[in-house]
Structure formats: structure tokens, C-alpha cells
PDB file of C-alpha atoms in Angstrom:
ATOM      1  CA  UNK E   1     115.116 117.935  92.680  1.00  0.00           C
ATOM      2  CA  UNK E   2     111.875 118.199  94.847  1.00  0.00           C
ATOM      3  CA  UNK E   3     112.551 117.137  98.390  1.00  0.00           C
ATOM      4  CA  UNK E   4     109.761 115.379 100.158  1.00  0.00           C
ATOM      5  CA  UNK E   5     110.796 114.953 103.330  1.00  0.00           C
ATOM      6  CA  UNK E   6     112.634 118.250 105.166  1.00  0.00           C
ATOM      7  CA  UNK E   7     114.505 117.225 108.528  1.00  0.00           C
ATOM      8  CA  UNK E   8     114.287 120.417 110.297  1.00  0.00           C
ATOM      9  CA  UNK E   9     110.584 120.060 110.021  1.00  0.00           C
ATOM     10  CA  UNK E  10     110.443 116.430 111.030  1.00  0.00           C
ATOM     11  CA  UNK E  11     107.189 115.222 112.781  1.00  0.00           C
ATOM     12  CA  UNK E  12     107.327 112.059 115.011  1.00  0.00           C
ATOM     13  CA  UNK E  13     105.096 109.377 113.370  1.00  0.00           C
ATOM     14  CA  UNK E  14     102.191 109.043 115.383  1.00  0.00           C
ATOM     15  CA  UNK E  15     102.327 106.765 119.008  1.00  0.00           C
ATOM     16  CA  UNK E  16     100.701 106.304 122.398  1.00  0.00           C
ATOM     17  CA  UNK E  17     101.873 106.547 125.056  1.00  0.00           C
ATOM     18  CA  UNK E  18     101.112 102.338 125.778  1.00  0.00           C
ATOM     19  CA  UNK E  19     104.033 101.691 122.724  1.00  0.00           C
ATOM     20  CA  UNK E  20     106.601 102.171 125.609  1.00  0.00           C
ATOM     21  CA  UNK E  21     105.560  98.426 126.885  1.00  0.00           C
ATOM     22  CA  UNK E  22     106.728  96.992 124.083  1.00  0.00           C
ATOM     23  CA  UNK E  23     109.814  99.184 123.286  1.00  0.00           C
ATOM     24  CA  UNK E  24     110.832  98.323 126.456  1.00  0.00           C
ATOM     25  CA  UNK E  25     110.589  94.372 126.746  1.00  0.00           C
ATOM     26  CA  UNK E  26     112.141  94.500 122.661  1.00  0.00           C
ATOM     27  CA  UNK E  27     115.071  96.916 124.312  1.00  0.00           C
ATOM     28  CA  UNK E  28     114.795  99.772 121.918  1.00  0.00           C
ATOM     29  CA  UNK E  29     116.460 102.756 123.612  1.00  0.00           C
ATOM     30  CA  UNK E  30     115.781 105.201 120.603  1.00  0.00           C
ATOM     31  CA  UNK E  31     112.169 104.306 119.769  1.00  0.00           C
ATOM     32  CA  UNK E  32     111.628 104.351 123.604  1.00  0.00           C
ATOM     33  CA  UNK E  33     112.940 108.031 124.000  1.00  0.00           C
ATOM     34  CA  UNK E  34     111.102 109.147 121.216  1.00  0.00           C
ATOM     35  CA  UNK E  35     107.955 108.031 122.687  1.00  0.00           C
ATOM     36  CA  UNK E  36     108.660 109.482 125.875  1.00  0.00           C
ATOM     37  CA  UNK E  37     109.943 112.613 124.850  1.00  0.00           C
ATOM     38  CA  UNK E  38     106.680 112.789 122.270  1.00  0.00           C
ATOM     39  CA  UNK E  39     104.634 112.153 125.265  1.00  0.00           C
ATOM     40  CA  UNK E  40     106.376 113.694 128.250  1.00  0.00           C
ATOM     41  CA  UNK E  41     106.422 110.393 130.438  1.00  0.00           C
ATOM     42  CA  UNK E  42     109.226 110.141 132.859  1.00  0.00           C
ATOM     43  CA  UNK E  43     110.258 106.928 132.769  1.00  0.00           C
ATOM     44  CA  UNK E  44     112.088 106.798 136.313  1.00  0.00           C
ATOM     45  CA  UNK E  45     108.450 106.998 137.900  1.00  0.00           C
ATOM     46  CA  UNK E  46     107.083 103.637 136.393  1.00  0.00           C
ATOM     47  CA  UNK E  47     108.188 100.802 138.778  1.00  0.00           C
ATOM     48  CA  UNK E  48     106.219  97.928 138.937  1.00  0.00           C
ATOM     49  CA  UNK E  49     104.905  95.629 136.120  1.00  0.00           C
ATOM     50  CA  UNK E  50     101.846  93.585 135.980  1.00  0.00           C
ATOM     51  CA  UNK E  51     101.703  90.527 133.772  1.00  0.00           C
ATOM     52  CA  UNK E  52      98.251  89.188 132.952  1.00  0.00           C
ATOM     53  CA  UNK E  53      97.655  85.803 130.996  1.00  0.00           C
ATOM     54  CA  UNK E  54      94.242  83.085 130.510  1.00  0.00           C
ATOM     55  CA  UNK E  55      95.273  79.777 131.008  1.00  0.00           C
ATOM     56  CA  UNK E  56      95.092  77.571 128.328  1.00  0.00           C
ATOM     57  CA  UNK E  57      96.027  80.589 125.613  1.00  0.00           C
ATOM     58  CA  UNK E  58      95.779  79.557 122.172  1.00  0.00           C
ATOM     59  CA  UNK E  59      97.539  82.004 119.160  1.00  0.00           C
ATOM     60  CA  UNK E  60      94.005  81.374 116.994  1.00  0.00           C
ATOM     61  CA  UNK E  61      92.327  84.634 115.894  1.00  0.00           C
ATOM     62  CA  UNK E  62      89.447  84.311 118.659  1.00  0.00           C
ATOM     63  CA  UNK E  63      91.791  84.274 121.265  1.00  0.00           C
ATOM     64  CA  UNK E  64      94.344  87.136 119.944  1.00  0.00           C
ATOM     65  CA  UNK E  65      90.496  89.145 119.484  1.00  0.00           C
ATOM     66  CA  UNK E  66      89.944  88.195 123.184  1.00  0.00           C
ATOM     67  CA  UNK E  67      93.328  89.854 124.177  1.00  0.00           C
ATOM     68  CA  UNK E  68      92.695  92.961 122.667  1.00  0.00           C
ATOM     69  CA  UNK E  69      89.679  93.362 124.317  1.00  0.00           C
ATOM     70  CA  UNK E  70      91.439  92.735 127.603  1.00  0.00           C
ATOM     71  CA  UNK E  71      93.664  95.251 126.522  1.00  0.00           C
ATOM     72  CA  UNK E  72      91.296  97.973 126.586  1.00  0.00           C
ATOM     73  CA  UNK E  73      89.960  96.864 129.464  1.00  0.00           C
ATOM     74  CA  UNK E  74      93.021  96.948 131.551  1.00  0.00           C
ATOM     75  CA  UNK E  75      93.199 100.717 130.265  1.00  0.00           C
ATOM     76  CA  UNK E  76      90.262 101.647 131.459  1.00  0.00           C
ATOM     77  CA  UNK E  77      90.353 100.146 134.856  1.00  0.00           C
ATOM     78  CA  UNK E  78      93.216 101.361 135.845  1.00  0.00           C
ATOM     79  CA  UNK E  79      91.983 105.107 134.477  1.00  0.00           C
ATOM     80  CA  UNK E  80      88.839 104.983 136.123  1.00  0.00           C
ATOM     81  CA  UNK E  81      91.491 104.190 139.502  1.00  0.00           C
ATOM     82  CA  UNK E  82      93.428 107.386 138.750  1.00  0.00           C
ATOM     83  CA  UNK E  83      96.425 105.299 138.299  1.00  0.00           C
ATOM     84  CA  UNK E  84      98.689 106.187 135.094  1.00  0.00           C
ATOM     85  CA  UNK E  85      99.732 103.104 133.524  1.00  0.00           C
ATOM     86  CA  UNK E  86     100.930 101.834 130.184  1.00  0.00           C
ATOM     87  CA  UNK E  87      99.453  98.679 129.330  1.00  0.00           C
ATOM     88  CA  UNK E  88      99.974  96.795 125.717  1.00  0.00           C
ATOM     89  CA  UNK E  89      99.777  92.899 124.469  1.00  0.00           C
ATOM     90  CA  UNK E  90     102.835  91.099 123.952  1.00  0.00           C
ATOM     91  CA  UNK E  91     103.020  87.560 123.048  1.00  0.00           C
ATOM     92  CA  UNK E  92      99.993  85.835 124.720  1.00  0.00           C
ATOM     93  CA  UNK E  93      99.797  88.134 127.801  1.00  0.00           C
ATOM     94  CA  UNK E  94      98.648  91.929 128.772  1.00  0.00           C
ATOM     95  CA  UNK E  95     101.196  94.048 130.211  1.00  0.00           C
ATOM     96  CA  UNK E  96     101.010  96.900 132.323  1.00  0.00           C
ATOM     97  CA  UNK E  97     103.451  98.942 133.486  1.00  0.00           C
ATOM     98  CA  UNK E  98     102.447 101.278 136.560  1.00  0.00           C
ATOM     99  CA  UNK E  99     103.765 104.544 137.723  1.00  0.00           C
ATOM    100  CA  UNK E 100     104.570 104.605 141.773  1.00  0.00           C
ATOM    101  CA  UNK E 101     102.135 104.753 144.059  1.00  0.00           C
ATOM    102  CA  UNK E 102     101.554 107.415 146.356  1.00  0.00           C
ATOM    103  CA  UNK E 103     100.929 104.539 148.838  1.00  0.00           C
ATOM    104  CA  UNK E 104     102.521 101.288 149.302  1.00  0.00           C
ATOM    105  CA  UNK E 105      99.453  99.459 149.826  1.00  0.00           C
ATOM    106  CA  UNK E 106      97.170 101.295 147.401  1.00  0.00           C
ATOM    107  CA  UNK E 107      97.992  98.739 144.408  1.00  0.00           C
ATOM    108  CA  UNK E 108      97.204  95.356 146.636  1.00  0.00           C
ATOM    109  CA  UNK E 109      93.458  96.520 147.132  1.00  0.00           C
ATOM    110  CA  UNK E 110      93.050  96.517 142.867  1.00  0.00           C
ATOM    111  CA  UNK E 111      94.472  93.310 142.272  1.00  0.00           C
ATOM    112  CA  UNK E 112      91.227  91.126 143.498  1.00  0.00           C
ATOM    113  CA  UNK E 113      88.329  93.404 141.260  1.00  0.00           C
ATOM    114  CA  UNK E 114      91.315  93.589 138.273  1.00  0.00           C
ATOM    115  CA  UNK E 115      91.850  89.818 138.670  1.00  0.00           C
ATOM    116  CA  UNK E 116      87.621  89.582 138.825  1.00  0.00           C
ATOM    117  CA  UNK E 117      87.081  91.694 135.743  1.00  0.00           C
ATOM    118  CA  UNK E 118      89.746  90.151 133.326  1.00  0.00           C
ATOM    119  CA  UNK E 119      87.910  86.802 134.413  1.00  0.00           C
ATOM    120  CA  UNK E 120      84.382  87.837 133.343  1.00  0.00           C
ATOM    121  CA  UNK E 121      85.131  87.915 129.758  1.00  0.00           C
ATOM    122  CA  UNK E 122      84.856  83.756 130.828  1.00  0.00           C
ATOM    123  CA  UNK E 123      88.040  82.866 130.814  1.00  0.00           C
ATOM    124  CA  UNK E 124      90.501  82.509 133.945  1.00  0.00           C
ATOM    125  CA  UNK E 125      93.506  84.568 134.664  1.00  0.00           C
ATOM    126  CA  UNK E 126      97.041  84.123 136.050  1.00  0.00           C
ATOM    127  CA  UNK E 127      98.514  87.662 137.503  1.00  0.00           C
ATOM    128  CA  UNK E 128     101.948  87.961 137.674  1.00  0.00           C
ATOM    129  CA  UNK E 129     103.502  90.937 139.967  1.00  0.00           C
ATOM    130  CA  UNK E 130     106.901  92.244 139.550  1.00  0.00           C
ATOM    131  CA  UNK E 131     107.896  95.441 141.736  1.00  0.00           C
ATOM    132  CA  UNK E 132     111.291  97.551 142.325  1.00  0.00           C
ATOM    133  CA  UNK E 133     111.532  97.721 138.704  1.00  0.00           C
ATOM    134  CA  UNK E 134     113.590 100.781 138.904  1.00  0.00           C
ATOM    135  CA  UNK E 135     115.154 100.563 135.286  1.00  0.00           C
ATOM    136  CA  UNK E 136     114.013  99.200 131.502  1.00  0.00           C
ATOM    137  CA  UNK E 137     116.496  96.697 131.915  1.00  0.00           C
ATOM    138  CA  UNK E 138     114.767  95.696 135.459  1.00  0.00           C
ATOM    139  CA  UNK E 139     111.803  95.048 133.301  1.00  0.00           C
ATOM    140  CA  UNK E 140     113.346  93.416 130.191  1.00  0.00           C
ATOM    141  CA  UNK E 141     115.156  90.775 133.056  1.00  0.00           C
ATOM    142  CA  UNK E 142     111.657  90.424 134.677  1.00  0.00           C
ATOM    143  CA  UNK E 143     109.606  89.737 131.770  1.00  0.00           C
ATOM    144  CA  UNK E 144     111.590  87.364 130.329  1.00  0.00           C
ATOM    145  CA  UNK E 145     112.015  85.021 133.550  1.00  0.00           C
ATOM    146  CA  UNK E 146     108.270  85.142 132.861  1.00  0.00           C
ATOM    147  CA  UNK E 147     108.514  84.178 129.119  1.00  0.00           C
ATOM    148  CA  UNK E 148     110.473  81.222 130.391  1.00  0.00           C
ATOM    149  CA  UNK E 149     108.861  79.421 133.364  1.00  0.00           C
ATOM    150  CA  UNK E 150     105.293  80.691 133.048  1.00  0.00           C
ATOM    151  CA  UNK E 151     104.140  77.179 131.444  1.00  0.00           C
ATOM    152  CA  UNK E 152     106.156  75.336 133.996  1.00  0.00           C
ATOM    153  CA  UNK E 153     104.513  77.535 136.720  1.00  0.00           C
ATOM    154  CA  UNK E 154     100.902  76.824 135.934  1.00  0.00           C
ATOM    155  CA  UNK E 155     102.118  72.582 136.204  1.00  0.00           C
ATOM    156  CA  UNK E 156     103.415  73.343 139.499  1.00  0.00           C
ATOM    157  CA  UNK E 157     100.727  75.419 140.709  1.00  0.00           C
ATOM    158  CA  UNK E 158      97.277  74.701 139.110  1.00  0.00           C
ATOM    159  CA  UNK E 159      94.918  76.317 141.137  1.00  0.00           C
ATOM    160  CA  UNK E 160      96.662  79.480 141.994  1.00  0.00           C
ATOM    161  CA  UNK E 161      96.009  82.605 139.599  1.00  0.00           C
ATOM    162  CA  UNK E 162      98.781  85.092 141.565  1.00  0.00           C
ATOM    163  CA  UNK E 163     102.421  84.915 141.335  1.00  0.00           C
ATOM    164  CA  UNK E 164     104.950  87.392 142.240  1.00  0.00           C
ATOM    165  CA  UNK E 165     108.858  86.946 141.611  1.00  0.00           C
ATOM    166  CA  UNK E 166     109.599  84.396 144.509  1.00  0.00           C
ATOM    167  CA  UNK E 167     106.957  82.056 142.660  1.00  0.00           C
ATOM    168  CA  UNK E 168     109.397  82.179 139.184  1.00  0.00           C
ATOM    169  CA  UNK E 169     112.820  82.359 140.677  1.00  0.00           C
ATOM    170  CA  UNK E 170     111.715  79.146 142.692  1.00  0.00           C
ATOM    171  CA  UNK E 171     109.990  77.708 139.428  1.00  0.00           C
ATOM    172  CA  UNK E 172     113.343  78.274 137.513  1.00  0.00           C
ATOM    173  CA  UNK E 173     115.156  76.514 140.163  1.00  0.00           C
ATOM    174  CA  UNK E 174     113.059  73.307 139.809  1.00  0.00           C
ATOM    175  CA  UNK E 175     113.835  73.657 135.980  1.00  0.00           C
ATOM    176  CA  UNK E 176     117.456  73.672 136.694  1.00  0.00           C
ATOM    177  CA  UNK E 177     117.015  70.639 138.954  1.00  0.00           C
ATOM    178  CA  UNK E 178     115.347  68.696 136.368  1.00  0.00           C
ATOM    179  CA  UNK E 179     117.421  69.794 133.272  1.00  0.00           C
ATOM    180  CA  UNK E 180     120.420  68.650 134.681  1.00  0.00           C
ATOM    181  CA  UNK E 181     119.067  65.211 135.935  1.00  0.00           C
ATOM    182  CA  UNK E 182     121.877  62.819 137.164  1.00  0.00           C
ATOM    183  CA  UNK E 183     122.574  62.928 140.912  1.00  0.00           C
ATOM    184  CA  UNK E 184     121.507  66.779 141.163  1.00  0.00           C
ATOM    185  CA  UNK E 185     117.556  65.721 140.118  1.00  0.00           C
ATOM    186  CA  UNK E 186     118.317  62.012 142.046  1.00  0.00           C
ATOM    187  CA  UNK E 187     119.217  64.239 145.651  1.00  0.00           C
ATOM    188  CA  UNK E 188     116.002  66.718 145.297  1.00  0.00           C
ATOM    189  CA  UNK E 189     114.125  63.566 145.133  1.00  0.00           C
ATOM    190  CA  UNK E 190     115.214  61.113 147.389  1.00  0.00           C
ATOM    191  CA  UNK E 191     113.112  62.761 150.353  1.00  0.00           C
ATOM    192  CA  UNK E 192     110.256  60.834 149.059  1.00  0.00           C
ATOM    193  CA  UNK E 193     112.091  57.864 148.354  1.00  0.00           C
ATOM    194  CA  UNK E 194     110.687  56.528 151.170  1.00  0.00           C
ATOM    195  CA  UNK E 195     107.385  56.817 150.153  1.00  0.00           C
ATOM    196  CA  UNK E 196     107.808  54.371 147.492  1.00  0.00           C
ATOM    197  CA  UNK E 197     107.756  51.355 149.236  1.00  0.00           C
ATOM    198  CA  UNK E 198     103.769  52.430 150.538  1.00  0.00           C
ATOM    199  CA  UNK E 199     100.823  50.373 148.421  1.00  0.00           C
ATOM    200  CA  UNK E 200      99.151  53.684 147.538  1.00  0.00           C
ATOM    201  CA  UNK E 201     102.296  55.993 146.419  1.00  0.00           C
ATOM    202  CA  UNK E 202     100.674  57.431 143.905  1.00  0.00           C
ATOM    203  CA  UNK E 203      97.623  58.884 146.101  1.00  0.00           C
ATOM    204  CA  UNK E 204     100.303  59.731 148.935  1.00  0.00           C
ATOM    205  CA  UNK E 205     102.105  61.577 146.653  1.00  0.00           C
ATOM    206  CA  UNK E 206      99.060  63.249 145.151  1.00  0.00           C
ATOM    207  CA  UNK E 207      98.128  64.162 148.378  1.00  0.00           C
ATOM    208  CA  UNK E 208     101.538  65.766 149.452  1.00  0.00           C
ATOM    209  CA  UNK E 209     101.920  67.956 146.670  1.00  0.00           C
ATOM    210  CA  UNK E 210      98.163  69.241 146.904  1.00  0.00           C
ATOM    211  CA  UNK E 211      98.553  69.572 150.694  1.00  0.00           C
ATOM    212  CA  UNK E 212     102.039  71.798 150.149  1.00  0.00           C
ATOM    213  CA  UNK E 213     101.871  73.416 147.012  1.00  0.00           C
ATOM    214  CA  UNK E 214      97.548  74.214 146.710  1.00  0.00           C
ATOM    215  CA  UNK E 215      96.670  74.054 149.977  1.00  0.00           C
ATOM    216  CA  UNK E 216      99.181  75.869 152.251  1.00  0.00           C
ATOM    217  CA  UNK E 217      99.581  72.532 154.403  1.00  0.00           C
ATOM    218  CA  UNK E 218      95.719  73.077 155.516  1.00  0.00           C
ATOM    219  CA  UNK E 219      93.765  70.044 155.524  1.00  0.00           C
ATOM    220  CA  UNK E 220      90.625  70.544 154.916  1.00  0.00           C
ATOM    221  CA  UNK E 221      91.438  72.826 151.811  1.00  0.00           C
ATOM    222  CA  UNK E 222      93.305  69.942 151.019  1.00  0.00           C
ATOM    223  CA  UNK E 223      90.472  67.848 151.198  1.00  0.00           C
ATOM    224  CA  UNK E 224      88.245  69.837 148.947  1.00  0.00           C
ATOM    225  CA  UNK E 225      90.656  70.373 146.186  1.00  0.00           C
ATOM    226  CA  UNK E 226      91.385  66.627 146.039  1.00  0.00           C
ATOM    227  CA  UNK E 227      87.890  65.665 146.435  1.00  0.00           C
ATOM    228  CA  UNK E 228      88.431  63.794 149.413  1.00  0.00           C
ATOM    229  CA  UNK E 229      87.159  63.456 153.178  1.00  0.00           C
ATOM    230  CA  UNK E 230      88.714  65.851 156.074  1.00  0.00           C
ATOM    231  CA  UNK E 231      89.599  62.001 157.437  1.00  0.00           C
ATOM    232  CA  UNK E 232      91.409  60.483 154.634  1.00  0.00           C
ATOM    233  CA  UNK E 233      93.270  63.453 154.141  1.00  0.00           C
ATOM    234  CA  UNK E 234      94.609  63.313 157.801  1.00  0.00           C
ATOM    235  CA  UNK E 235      94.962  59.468 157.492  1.00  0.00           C
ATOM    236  CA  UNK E 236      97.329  60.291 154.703  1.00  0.00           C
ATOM    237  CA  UNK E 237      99.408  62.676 156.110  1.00  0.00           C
ATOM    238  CA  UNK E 238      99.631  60.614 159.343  1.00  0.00           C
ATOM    239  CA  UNK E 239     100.849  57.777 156.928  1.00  0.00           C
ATOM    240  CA  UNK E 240     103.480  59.979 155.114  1.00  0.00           C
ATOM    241  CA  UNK E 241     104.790  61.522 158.767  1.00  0.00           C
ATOM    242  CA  UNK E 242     105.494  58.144 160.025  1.00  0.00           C
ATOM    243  CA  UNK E 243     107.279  57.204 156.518  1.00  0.00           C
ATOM    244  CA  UNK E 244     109.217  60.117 156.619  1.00  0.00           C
ATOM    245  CA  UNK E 245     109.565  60.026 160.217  1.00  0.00           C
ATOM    246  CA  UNK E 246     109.786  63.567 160.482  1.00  0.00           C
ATOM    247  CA  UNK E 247     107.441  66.928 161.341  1.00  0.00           C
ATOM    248  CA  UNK E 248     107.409  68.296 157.793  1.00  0.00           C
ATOM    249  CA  UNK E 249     105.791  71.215 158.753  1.00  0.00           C
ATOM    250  CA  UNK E 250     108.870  72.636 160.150  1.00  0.00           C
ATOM    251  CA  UNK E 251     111.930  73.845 158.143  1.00  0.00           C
ATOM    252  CA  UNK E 252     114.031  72.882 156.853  1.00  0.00           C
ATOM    253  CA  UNK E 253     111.848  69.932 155.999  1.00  0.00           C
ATOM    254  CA  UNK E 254     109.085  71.690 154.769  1.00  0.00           C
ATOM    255  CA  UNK E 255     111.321  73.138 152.046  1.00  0.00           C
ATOM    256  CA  UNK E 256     112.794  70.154 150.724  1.00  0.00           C
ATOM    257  CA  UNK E 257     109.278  68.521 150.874  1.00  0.00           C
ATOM    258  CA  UNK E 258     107.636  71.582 148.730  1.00  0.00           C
ATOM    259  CA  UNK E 259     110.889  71.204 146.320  1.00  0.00           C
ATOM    260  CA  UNK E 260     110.420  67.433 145.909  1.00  0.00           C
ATOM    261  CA  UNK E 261     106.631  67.762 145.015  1.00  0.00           C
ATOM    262  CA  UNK E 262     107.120  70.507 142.568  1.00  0.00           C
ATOM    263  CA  UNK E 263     109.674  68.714 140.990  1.00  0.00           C
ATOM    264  CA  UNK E 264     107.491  65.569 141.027  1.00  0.00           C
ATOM    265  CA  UNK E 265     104.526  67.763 139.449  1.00  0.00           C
ATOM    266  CA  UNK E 266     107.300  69.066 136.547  1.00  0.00           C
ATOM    267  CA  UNK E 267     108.355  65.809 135.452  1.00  0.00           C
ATOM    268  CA  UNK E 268     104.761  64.474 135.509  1.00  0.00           C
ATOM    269  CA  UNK E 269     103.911  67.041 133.212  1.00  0.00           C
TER     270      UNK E 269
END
């Protein structure tokens, strides 16, 4: 009998060194060692994982040929920074995983010309930061609280295309909150209640929610995003002050405000 395949002189199938992404978020231990091992990548070293996404993804071909291109442009940009990453698609998103820097702040100063190329290709981007990923399982836990509130996360925040781990964990909380309904979802909201009983809810709450959740409680950012004037933006939040009858740009109102709003913009949606 003619063996074909001799053990002893066993070759590892050809990889790269970018098939760790996925072998990591699909928690394959074996098919992850082999790859480092083949490759001589120390796993312990890769800490932080960036998350890239367009809004609006579709899973038609032009958008899945769109992806790979992103793909290989990811690679490149972070080779031409003399940064050694592993970056792969999975799902709808591009995912790089990034060796420590030698400097804490050296990463922040790529993430506006990253953000800016991605975004050229025409379509906008959503980048999603997760550091201290000091195991796979670190990363398996952190990509999958992306899986599951990255939809809910572009409702809640529409104009914002950065998000680091604070941004989910509250997102998931929200989810929670609304899930479960009943009293829970009736006490997050009854801050507003007040607010009801105004002729123009609908544009006071409109208004809130822009001013807290797009606008870092600034008014005149609040005024362009909503298309308004500086003045009716202040007249507003005058009006929703004296409703409330509180300074809601102090804690802990502030925080039960942005809660309420988000919530409001979930169950909108």
C-alpha cells in the first residue's frame, strides 16, 4: 500500500499571519497555535483591537468587494506606520489586531488619517477601539459585545464614527432597560415624563437627545446638527430646565437625562 501522506514529514498548509483574527474571534486554540508557531508571532504582545465598519453595510457582492479592498488597505497603512498588526474581515467589519505600542499615545495620532482613508473609498466609517486585551478570550468577549449592540449603537449615536468600550457597555445597558420593559423601562423614563405635558414634546425631546448624546451639551453644535438657530436652541433648553426644574448639566442628572434620551432614541428606532 502506497502512502501519500507521511506524518513525520508533515508541512503546515499554507497561512498568513492575518488568519489569527479570525481563529481567534471563532476560538480555535489549535488552528491558532499552528499559525503562530508557523509564523513566530507571540501572541502575548498583541493587545488592542480595532473594529472598523461603513454604516449602512449591505452582504451584496459590491459591498463584500468593497471590504476586501479595505482590507488591504488597513494592511498597508498600518505597515507603512511600522506598526505590526493582523488585520482580516469578519462578518461585515475589518479587524485589526495590534501589537503594543512602544508608546501609549502613539496609536491615538493614527486613528484620525486611518478613520480619513477608510472613508475615501466614499463610504463612512464607524471605529470601534478595544484596549487591555491581554488574552484571546479578552478579544473573543470584546468582539462579540460588538456583534451585539453595534446596530443599536449607530440609533443611539448617529453622527459619531468612534466608539470605545464605555460607548457598548452603556449601549448594552439601554438594551437591557428596554428588553425587560415593565417598571424597569417605565423608571429610566419617567425623567421626561414631565416633558409630556409641553405642546412641542416631540421637538423638546428631539432637541434633548441631540443636545446630550451629538452635541456634548454645546449649543451651538446643537444648533447646527438640528438645523436650527443658536436662539431656539437655547429657548428650548430654557423650556426643558424649567420643566424639569433642575440643572441637568450636573450629575447625577445629567446621567439619567443621557440614559432617558438614548433609551428614547432605541425604542424610536
Amino acid at each position: 500500500i502506497t502512502t501519500f501522506l507521511n506524518i513525520s514529514d508533515y508541512v503546515f498548509p499554507d497561512t498568513t499571519p492575518d488568519m489569527l483574527v479570525r481563529s481567534i474571534i471563532d476560538d480555535e486554540p489549535l488552528r491558532m497555535r499552528e499559525i503562530a508557531t508557523q509564523h513566530n508571532i507571540d501572541m502575548h504582545k498583541f493587545q488592542a483591537m480595532w473594529i472598523a465598519q461603513p454604516r449602512g453595510y449591505s452582504s451584496s457582492y459590491q459591498s463584500k468587494q468593497q471590504l476586501g479592498k479595505c482590507v488591504a488597505m488597513t494592511q498597508n497603512f498600518f505597515r507603512n506606520q511600522k506598526r505590526r498588526a493582523l488585520t482580516d474581515s469578519y462578518q461585515n467589519a475589518v479587524v485589526t489586531i495590534l501589537e503594543l505600542a512602544s508608546f501609549a499615545d502613539f496609536d491615538k495620532d493614527l486613528i484620525e488619517p486611518y478613520l480619513k482613508l477608510l472613508s475615501s473609498q466614499g463610504d463612512t466609517f464607524c471605529l470601534s477601539l478595544f484596549p487591555n486585551m491581554f488574552t484571546t478570550k479578552d478579544a473573543r468577549s470584546a468582539y462579540q459585545l460588538y456583534a451585539n449592540c453595534f446596530d443599536s449603537l449607530q440609533l443611539i449615536f448617529p453622527t459619531r464614527n468612534l466608539f470605545r468600550p464605555h460607548d457598548f457597555h452603556f449601549v448594552e445597558k439601554c438594551k437591557k432597560i428596554v428588553d425587560a420593559g415593565g417598571n424597569e423601562l417605565s423608571d429610566s423614563l419617567s425623567v421626561l415624563q414631565p416633558l409630556h405635558q409641553m405642546r412641542d414634546y416631540e421637538s423638546m425631546i428631539e432637541t434633548l437627545a441631540a443636545y446630550f448624546l451629538d452635541a456634548d451639551m454645546n449649543l451651538q453644535k446643537t444648533s447646527e446638527l438640528l438645523f436650527v438657530h443658536r436662539n431656539t436652541i437655547k429657548y428650548r433648553i430654557g423650556q426643558i430646565r424649567e420643566a424639569l426644574d433642575c440643572d441637568f448639566n450636573s450629575m447625577p442628572m445629567a446621567s439619567t437625562l443621557y440614559e432617558a434620551v438614548a433609551i428614547t432614541r432605541l425604542m424610536k428606532q
